[in-house]
Short mmCIF file of C-alpha atoms and ligand atoms in Angstrom, two decimals:
data_model
loop_
_atom_site.label_atom_id
_atom_site.label_comp_id
_atom_site.label_asym_id
_atom_site.label_seq_id
_atom_site.Cartn_x
_atom_site.Cartn_y
_atom_site.Cartn_z
CA MET Z 135 248.46 -114.89 57.80
CA ASN Z 136 248.83 -117.34 54.93
CA VAL Z 137 246.37 -117.40 52.03
CA PRO Z 138 247.10 -120.30 49.70
CA PHE Z 139 246.35 -119.87 46.00
CA ILE Z 140 244.03 -122.82 46.28
CA ASP Z 141 243.31 -125.18 49.17
CA LEU Z 142 242.09 -128.58 48.03
CA ASN Z 143 242.25 -130.24 51.46
CA ASN Z 144 239.30 -128.09 52.41
CA VAL Z 145 237.03 -129.86 49.94
CA TYR Z 146 237.72 -133.25 51.49
CA GLU Z 147 237.50 -131.90 55.05
CA LEU Z 148 234.11 -130.35 54.38
CA HIS Z 149 232.64 -133.49 52.79
CA ARG Z 150 234.71 -136.20 54.46
CA ASN Z 151 231.83 -138.40 55.62
CA GLU Z 152 229.95 -138.43 52.35
CA ILE Z 153 233.10 -138.96 50.32
CA ASP Z 154 234.44 -141.77 52.52
CA ILE Z 155 231.11 -143.58 52.21
CA GLY Z 156 230.90 -142.92 48.46
CA ILE Z 157 234.37 -144.27 47.72
CA LYS Z 158 233.85 -147.29 49.98
CA THR Z 159 230.62 -148.07 48.16
CA VAL Z 160 232.48 -148.18 44.85
CA LEU Z 161 235.25 -150.31 46.36
CA ASN Z 162 232.75 -152.78 47.77
CA SER Z 163 230.83 -152.98 44.49
CA GLY Z 164 233.80 -153.75 42.24
CA ALA Z 165 232.19 -151.56 39.53
CA PHE Z 166 235.47 -149.80 38.73
CA ILE Z 167 235.13 -149.27 34.97
CA LEU Z 168 232.05 -147.43 33.65
CA GLY Z 169 229.05 -149.20 35.25
CA LYS Z 170 226.64 -147.87 37.87
CA TYR Z 171 228.62 -145.03 39.46
CA VAL Z 172 229.75 -143.50 36.20
CA GLY Z 173 226.19 -143.88 34.87
CA ASP Z 174 224.67 -142.21 37.94
CA PHE Z 175 227.00 -139.24 37.65
CA GLU Z 176 226.43 -138.94 33.91
CA MET Z 177 222.69 -138.83 34.50
CA ASN Z 178 222.97 -136.15 37.19
CA ILE Z 179 225.47 -133.97 35.36
CA SER Z 180 223.42 -134.24 32.15
CA LYS Z 181 220.45 -132.88 34.09
CA TYR Z 182 222.59 -130.09 35.50
CA ILE Z 183 224.04 -129.06 32.15
CA GLY Z 184 220.82 -129.71 30.28
CA THR Z 185 222.31 -131.87 27.51
CA SER Z 186 223.33 -135.53 27.22
CA SER Z 187 226.84 -135.81 28.57
CA LEU Z 188 229.47 -138.53 28.66
CA GLY Z 189 232.27 -138.93 31.15
CA CYS Z 190 235.82 -139.25 29.85
CA ALA Z 191 239.30 -139.39 31.31
CA ASN Z 192 240.02 -135.64 31.43
CA GLY Z 193 239.22 -132.30 29.82
CA SER Z 194 241.97 -132.58 27.23
CA ASP Z 195 240.47 -135.85 25.99
CA SER Z 196 237.03 -134.30 25.76
CA LEU Z 197 238.41 -131.84 23.20
CA LEU Z 198 240.13 -134.66 21.35
CA LEU Z 199 236.94 -136.76 21.34
CA ALA Z 200 234.91 -133.88 19.87
CA LEU Z 201 237.42 -133.36 17.06
CA MET Z 202 237.54 -137.11 16.38
CA ALA Z 203 233.75 -137.34 16.33
CA GLU Z 204 233.81 -134.81 13.48
CA ASP Z 205 236.66 -136.59 11.65
CA ILE Z 206 238.73 -133.43 11.80
CA GLY Z 207 242.34 -134.18 10.95
CA ILE Z 208 245.18 -133.66 8.50
CA GLY Z 209 244.60 -130.71 6.15
CA ASP Z 210 241.88 -129.18 8.32
CA GLU Z 211 242.11 -125.89 10.18
CA VAL Z 212 240.51 -125.11 13.52
CA ILE Z 213 240.17 -121.55 14.80
CA THR Z 214 240.86 -120.86 18.46
CA THR Z 215 242.38 -118.40 20.90
CA PRO Z 216 246.09 -118.12 21.75
CA PHE Z 217 245.20 -117.16 25.32
CA THR Z 218 244.15 -120.46 26.89
CA PHE Z 219 245.52 -123.52 28.58
CA PHE Z 220 247.69 -125.51 26.17
CA ALA Z 221 245.23 -128.41 25.85
CA THR Z 222 242.87 -126.42 23.60
CA ALA Z 223 245.39 -126.10 20.79
CA GLY Z 224 247.18 -129.32 21.70
CA ALA Z 225 244.04 -131.33 20.89
CA ILE Z 226 243.83 -129.72 17.43
CA SER Z 227 247.43 -130.67 16.65
CA ARG Z 228 247.05 -134.16 18.06
CA VAL Z 229 244.35 -135.02 15.51
CA GLY Z 230 246.69 -133.75 12.80
CA ALA Z 231 244.79 -130.51 12.12
CA THR Z 232 246.24 -127.00 12.24
CA PRO Z 233 245.40 -124.53 15.00
CA VAL Z 234 244.64 -121.09 13.57
CA PHE Z 235 244.85 -118.44 16.27
CA VAL Z 236 242.76 -115.28 16.46
CA ASP Z 237 243.59 -112.46 18.91
CA ILE Z 238 241.52 -111.83 22.03
CA ASP Z 239 239.24 -109.12 23.32
CA PRO Z 240 241.23 -107.00 25.81
CA ARG Z 241 238.33 -106.86 28.27
CA THR Z 242 237.10 -110.46 28.38
CA PHE Z 243 240.36 -112.23 27.32
CA ASN Z 244 238.14 -114.38 25.08
CA ILE Z 245 238.47 -114.79 21.31
CA ASP Z 246 237.77 -111.48 19.52
CA VAL Z 247 234.76 -112.38 17.40
CA SER Z 248 235.30 -109.39 15.10
CA LYS Z 249 238.52 -111.03 13.89
CA ILE Z 250 237.31 -114.58 13.25
CA GLU Z 251 236.00 -114.07 9.71
CA LYS Z 252 239.39 -112.82 8.48
CA ALA Z 253 240.94 -116.12 9.65
CA LEU Z 254 238.54 -118.37 7.72
CA THR Z 255 239.84 -120.38 4.75
CA LYS Z 256 238.49 -123.22 2.61
CA ARG Z 257 240.10 -125.57 5.11
CA THR Z 258 238.43 -124.21 8.24
CA LYS Z 259 236.31 -126.94 9.84
CA ALA Z 260 235.62 -125.76 13.37
CA ILE Z 261 235.90 -123.01 15.96
CA ILE Z 262 236.91 -123.75 19.55
CA PRO Z 263 235.95 -120.80 21.72
CA VAL Z 264 237.26 -121.00 25.28
CA HIS Z 265 235.23 -119.53 28.14
CA ILE Z 266 238.36 -118.32 29.81
CA PHE Z 267 238.42 -118.07 33.63
CA GLY Z 268 234.66 -118.78 33.68
CA GLN Z 269 233.66 -115.84 31.48
CA PRO Z 270 231.48 -116.95 28.54
CA ALA Z 271 232.75 -116.17 25.04
CA GLU Z 272 230.49 -114.20 22.67
CA MET Z 273 228.49 -117.22 21.54
CA ASP Z 274 225.78 -115.46 19.48
CA LYS Z 275 228.33 -114.10 17.04
CA ILE Z 276 230.37 -117.32 17.03
CA MET Z 277 227.27 -119.42 16.24
CA GLN Z 278 226.28 -116.98 13.51
CA ILE Z 279 229.71 -117.23 11.84
CA ALA Z 280 229.65 -121.03 12.22
CA LYS Z 281 226.22 -121.32 10.66
CA ALA Z 282 227.10 -119.07 7.72
CA ASN Z 283 230.28 -121.05 7.02
CA ASN Z 284 229.15 -124.56 7.91
CA LEU Z 285 231.55 -124.91 10.84
CA ILE Z 286 231.40 -127.06 13.96
CA VAL Z 287 231.59 -125.26 17.30
CA ILE Z 288 233.35 -127.00 20.17
CA GLU Z 289 233.04 -125.05 23.42
CA ASP Z 290 236.06 -125.41 25.67
CA ALA Z 291 234.08 -125.07 28.89
CA CYS Z 292 236.82 -126.61 31.04
CA GLN Z 293 236.96 -123.48 33.21
CA ALA Z 294 233.30 -122.57 33.05
CA ILE Z 295 230.98 -125.21 34.43
CA GLY Z 296 227.82 -123.45 35.58
CA SER Z 297 228.53 -120.24 33.67
CA LYS Z 298 225.67 -118.91 31.58
CA TYR Z 299 225.37 -116.96 28.36
CA LYS Z 300 222.05 -115.15 27.88
CA GLY Z 301 220.31 -117.67 30.12
CA LYS Z 302 221.84 -120.69 28.40
CA MET Z 303 224.17 -123.06 30.17
CA ILE Z 304 227.73 -122.96 28.84
CA GLY Z 305 228.56 -126.13 26.92
CA THR Z 306 225.06 -126.45 25.43
CA ILE Z 307 225.27 -123.73 22.79
CA GLY Z 308 227.84 -125.18 20.38
CA ASP Z 309 227.83 -128.68 18.91
CA TYR Z 310 229.97 -129.96 21.78
CA GLY Z 311 230.76 -128.80 25.30
CA CYS Z 312 234.04 -129.93 26.84
CA PHE Z 313 234.54 -129.97 30.60
CA SER Z 314 237.41 -130.78 32.94
CA PHE Z 315 237.15 -131.92 36.55
CA TYR Z 316 240.85 -131.46 37.26
CA PRO Z 317 241.00 -130.94 41.05
CA THR Z 318 241.37 -127.15 40.90
CA LYS Z 319 238.42 -126.58 38.53
CA ASN Z 320 235.13 -125.24 39.93
CA LEU Z 321 233.87 -128.82 40.09
CA GLY Z 322 236.99 -130.83 40.86
CA ALA Z 323 237.56 -134.56 41.27
CA PHE Z 324 240.32 -136.12 43.39
CA GLY Z 325 242.31 -136.94 40.28
CA ASP Z 326 241.80 -136.55 36.54
CA ALA Z 327 238.31 -136.57 35.07
CA GLY Z 328 236.40 -134.95 32.20
CA LEU Z 329 233.10 -134.74 30.39
CA ILE Z 330 231.74 -134.05 26.94
CA SER Z 331 228.22 -132.83 26.27
CA CYS Z 332 226.52 -133.27 22.91
CA SER Z 333 222.86 -132.96 21.97
CA ASN Z 334 223.14 -134.76 18.61
CA GLU Z 335 222.15 -138.38 19.22
CA GLU Z 336 224.22 -139.87 16.42
CA LYS Z 337 227.36 -138.00 17.52
CA TYR Z 338 226.66 -138.91 21.12
CA GLU Z 339 226.71 -142.59 20.18
CA LYS Z 340 229.92 -142.05 18.23
CA LEU Z 341 231.55 -140.38 21.25
CA LYS Z 342 230.45 -143.28 23.42
CA SER Z 343 232.17 -145.66 21.05
CA LEU Z 344 235.29 -143.48 20.61
CA ARG Z 345 236.01 -143.50 24.35
CA VAL Z 346 236.20 -147.33 24.31
CA HIS Z 347 238.48 -147.82 21.29
CA GLY Z 348 235.71 -147.31 18.75
CA SER Z 349 233.63 -150.35 19.63
CA LYS Z 350 229.92 -150.66 20.26
CA VAL Z 351 230.08 -154.40 20.74
CA LYS Z 352 233.13 -155.43 22.77
CA TYR Z 353 236.06 -156.64 20.61
CA TYR Z 354 234.41 -155.46 17.37
CA HIS Z 355 235.82 -152.12 16.21
CA GLU Z 356 234.09 -150.02 13.56
CA ILE Z 357 236.23 -146.93 14.01
CA ILE Z 358 239.54 -146.20 15.74
CA GLY Z 359 239.07 -144.65 19.14
CA PHE Z 360 241.14 -144.76 22.30
CA ASN Z 361 240.73 -145.42 26.00
CA SER Z 362 239.22 -142.38 27.67
CA ARG Z 363 236.80 -143.54 30.32
CA LEU Z 364 235.76 -141.61 33.40
CA ASP Z 365 237.05 -143.49 36.45
CA ALA Z 366 234.26 -144.81 38.71
CA ILE Z 367 235.84 -143.60 41.95
CA GLN Z 368 236.19 -140.09 40.50
CA ALA Z 369 232.59 -140.26 39.27
CA SER Z 370 231.38 -141.08 42.78
CA VAL Z 371 233.32 -138.13 44.23
CA LEU Z 372 231.94 -135.80 41.55
CA ASP Z 373 228.40 -137.00 42.16
CA ILE Z 374 228.79 -136.05 45.82
CA LEU Z 375 230.24 -132.61 45.03
CA LEU Z 376 227.88 -131.70 42.16
CA PRO Z 377 224.97 -130.60 44.42
CA TYR Z 378 227.28 -127.96 45.97
CA LEU Z 379 228.45 -126.51 42.66
CA ASN Z 380 225.91 -123.68 42.32
CA GLU Z 381 226.36 -122.61 45.93
CA ASN Z 382 230.14 -122.64 45.47
CA ASN Z 383 229.96 -120.68 42.22
CA ASN Z 384 227.77 -118.11 43.99
CA LYS Z 385 230.36 -117.81 46.75
CA ARG Z 386 233.01 -117.14 44.11
CA ILE Z 387 230.79 -114.42 42.61
CA LYS Z 388 230.38 -112.79 46.05
CA ILE Z 389 234.12 -112.85 46.70
CA ALA Z 390 234.73 -111.33 43.26
CA GLU Z 391 232.32 -108.51 44.14
CA ILE Z 392 234.30 -107.72 47.29
CA TYR Z 393 237.61 -107.79 45.43
CA ASP Z 394 236.07 -105.63 42.66
CA ASN Z 395 234.91 -102.98 45.10
CA GLU Z 396 238.20 -102.79 46.97
CA LEU Z 397 240.67 -103.07 44.10
CA SER Z 398 239.17 -101.26 41.12
CA HIS Z 399 240.89 -97.99 42.02
CA ILE Z 400 244.35 -99.50 41.58
CA LEU Z 401 243.91 -102.44 39.19
CA ASP Z 402 241.81 -103.34 36.16
CA ILE Z 403 239.30 -105.77 37.67
CA PRO Z 404 237.62 -108.54 35.64
CA TYR Z 405 235.14 -107.21 33.11
CA VAL Z 406 231.84 -109.05 32.91
CA SER Z 407 229.93 -108.91 29.62
CA SER Z 408 226.24 -108.09 29.83
CA GLY Z 409 223.86 -111.05 29.94
CA VAL Z 410 226.40 -113.56 31.24
CA VAL Z 411 227.05 -115.36 34.50
CA HIS Z 412 230.82 -115.43 35.10
CA THR Z 413 231.81 -118.14 37.58
CA TYR Z 414 235.34 -116.92 38.33
CA HIS Z 415 237.39 -120.03 37.90
CA GLN Z 416 240.15 -117.42 38.17
CA TYR Z 417 239.93 -113.92 39.53
CA ALA Z 418 242.44 -112.29 37.19
CA VAL Z 419 243.36 -108.62 37.41
CA LEU Z 420 245.53 -106.48 35.13
CA VAL Z 421 248.21 -104.14 36.44
CA ARG Z 422 248.10 -100.80 34.67
CA ASP Z 423 251.89 -100.52 34.45
CA ILE Z 424 253.57 -103.62 33.00
CA LYS Z 425 256.53 -103.14 35.39
CA ASP Z 426 254.27 -103.82 38.36
CA ARG Z 427 253.11 -107.34 37.54
CA ASP Z 428 256.13 -109.33 38.65
CA LEU Z 429 256.77 -106.96 41.54
CA LEU Z 430 253.20 -107.34 42.80
CA SER Z 431 253.44 -111.11 42.41
CA GLN Z 432 256.71 -111.20 44.40
CA TYR Z 433 255.26 -108.93 47.07
CA LEU Z 434 252.17 -111.11 47.51
CA THR Z 435 254.35 -114.23 47.69
CA LYS Z 436 256.41 -112.55 50.41
CA MET Z 437 253.16 -111.79 52.27
CA GLU Z 438 252.32 -115.52 51.95
CA ILE Z 439 249.48 -114.89 49.52
CA GLY Z 440 249.28 -117.39 46.69
CA ASN Z 441 249.07 -115.87 43.20
CA GLY Z 442 249.68 -117.01 39.67
CA VAL Z 443 250.14 -115.89 36.08
CA TYR Z 444 247.65 -117.48 33.71
CA TYR Z 445 249.10 -117.45 31.11
CA PRO Z 446 252.64 -116.11 30.79
CA LEU Z 447 253.19 -117.05 27.12
CA PRO Z 448 250.40 -117.06 24.51
CA LEU Z 449 250.19 -120.27 22.52
CA HIS Z 450 251.28 -118.79 19.17
CA LEU Z 451 254.69 -118.09 20.73
CA GLN Z 452 255.16 -121.57 22.24
CA LYS Z 453 258.20 -123.44 20.96
CA CYS Z 454 256.16 -126.50 19.97
CA PHE Z 455 254.16 -124.34 17.52
CA ASN Z 456 257.21 -122.78 15.82
CA SER Z 457 256.35 -124.61 12.62
CA LEU Z 458 253.03 -122.74 12.40
CA GLY Z 459 255.05 -119.63 11.56
CA TYR Z 460 253.67 -117.13 14.06
CA LYS Z 461 255.88 -114.42 15.51
CA GLU Z 462 255.86 -111.85 18.26
CA GLY Z 463 253.51 -109.01 17.38
CA ASP Z 464 250.98 -111.22 15.57
CA PHE Z 465 248.48 -111.03 18.45
CA PRO Z 466 249.30 -107.83 20.32
CA VAL Z 467 246.34 -108.01 22.69
CA ALA Z 468 247.11 -111.53 23.93
CA GLU Z 469 250.80 -110.62 24.22
CA ASP Z 470 250.03 -107.49 26.26
CA ILE Z 471 247.55 -109.25 28.57
CA ALA Z 472 250.07 -112.04 29.23
CA LYS Z 473 252.47 -109.41 30.60
CA ARG Z 474 249.93 -107.63 32.80
CA ILE Z 475 247.71 -110.37 34.20
CA LEU Z 476 247.77 -111.80 37.70
CA SER Z 477 245.36 -114.18 39.42
CA LEU Z 478 244.53 -113.70 43.10
CA PRO Z 479 243.31 -116.44 45.47
CA MET Z 480 239.74 -117.45 44.52
CA TYR Z 481 237.82 -120.37 45.96
CA PRO Z 482 234.54 -120.75 47.82
CA TYR Z 483 236.22 -121.47 51.15
CA LEU Z 484 238.14 -118.19 51.40
CA ASP Z 485 237.08 -116.58 54.68
CA ASN Z 486 236.56 -112.87 55.29
CA ASP Z 487 239.85 -112.42 57.13
CA GLN Z 488 241.71 -113.94 54.22
CA ILE Z 489 239.88 -111.77 51.70
CA ASP Z 490 240.66 -108.64 53.76
CA TYR Z 491 244.29 -109.66 54.04
CA VAL Z 492 244.59 -110.04 50.26
CA ILE Z 493 242.90 -106.67 49.67
CA ASN Z 494 245.03 -104.89 52.27
CA SER Z 495 248.21 -106.41 50.92
CA VAL Z 496 247.47 -105.40 47.32
CA ASN Z 497 246.64 -101.90 48.51
CA SER Z 498 249.79 -101.64 50.58
CA PHE Z 499 251.88 -102.67 47.55
CA PHE Z 500 250.51 -99.76 45.56
CA ASN Z 501 250.69 -97.30 48.44
CA LYS Z 502 254.36 -97.97 49.13
C1 PLP Q 877 241.89 -127.56 32.41
C2 PLP Q 877 241.70 -127.19 31.01
C3 PLP Q 877 241.75 -128.13 29.97
C4 PLP Q 877 242.21 -129.53 30.15
O1 PLP Q 877 241.63 -130.25 31.14
P1 PLP Q 877 242.40 -131.49 31.81
O2 PLP Q 877 241.32 -132.15 32.60
O3 PLP Q 877 243.49 -130.92 32.65
O4 PLP Q 877 242.90 -132.35 30.72
C5 PLP Q 877 241.46 -127.70 28.68
N1 PLP Q 877 241.15 -126.43 28.42
C6 PLP Q 877 241.12 -125.50 29.38
C7 PLP Q 877 240.76 -124.09 29.01
C8 PLP Q 877 241.42 -125.84 30.70
O5 PLP Q 877 241.41 -124.89 31.63
#
């Protein structure tokens, strides 16, 4: 048997008719840039998330747009986690600000809120918590620190659309929510696409202007923005897939439950904080003995089971951030997790035989 790490063809196969019609409709209309189909999707996704939301070119840009909307730049510091996809910290550097990393919680892999206050300085302007793998960060504490210190909170919800924290939709708790529709995300387009949610009307208007080179009236520019529009064809695809998102997230949760039950005796399974809905963008386990991670990965690959290490090198140790002056040992939790973590196949279309095959293969590795 062969269990791919992710199977994107399935999405098109399952929705072929609707998607073919949707794309053809856009092609026939000629409304390729913003316009009706982007507007329709923005309306529907805003309803889903519960806050006004604007499409943009990708998730990385949504982070950049949020920072630009707050005029965060040279001389400013932004606190975030070293255990995330590069884009989180990359956006901070791209606006000229300095990423300030804080170690993670060993159970949730999210920013350790007990360590944020020690990282604050006069220059701190914002916190970017990441809801890693679909698990919500500890937002109550983060919002409390932000309020006490007059900081902006930008939620990197790129892996967590549909996740909930104490009944609230992820991306609606901070000042901004940033989402990615990269094809492998829980709601994936057939190319690049992103979204930013923001409940402040003035900032919403600013974001709208920033994504079209800082103009409200065409060819008149009040501020400097860039081109980061959501593509109309991608918007039409997303509008078709959005109604299936909750059902698909629930399927992920069910699969995680099966994995949990069958693997917890040999691996550390994902921890779920109380009061949250975790949507399992990744199902990431920890091996108990560091030596086993690469061996297990190789074994699964040999058994034709897709698997992946997210993330092998925490951001504070990335070459491009050498100038920030971090060194090995600065964030021992993130460094340890990076050596022990492994993601197993996780998507709504995994069938029972595939799930059993993954479970049996992991078990046979440890029973050898
Ligand atoms: C995917 C992702 C992004 C970037 O999204 P793109 O659409 O690929 O630009 C940012 N942050 C996190 C945590 C992500 O997983």
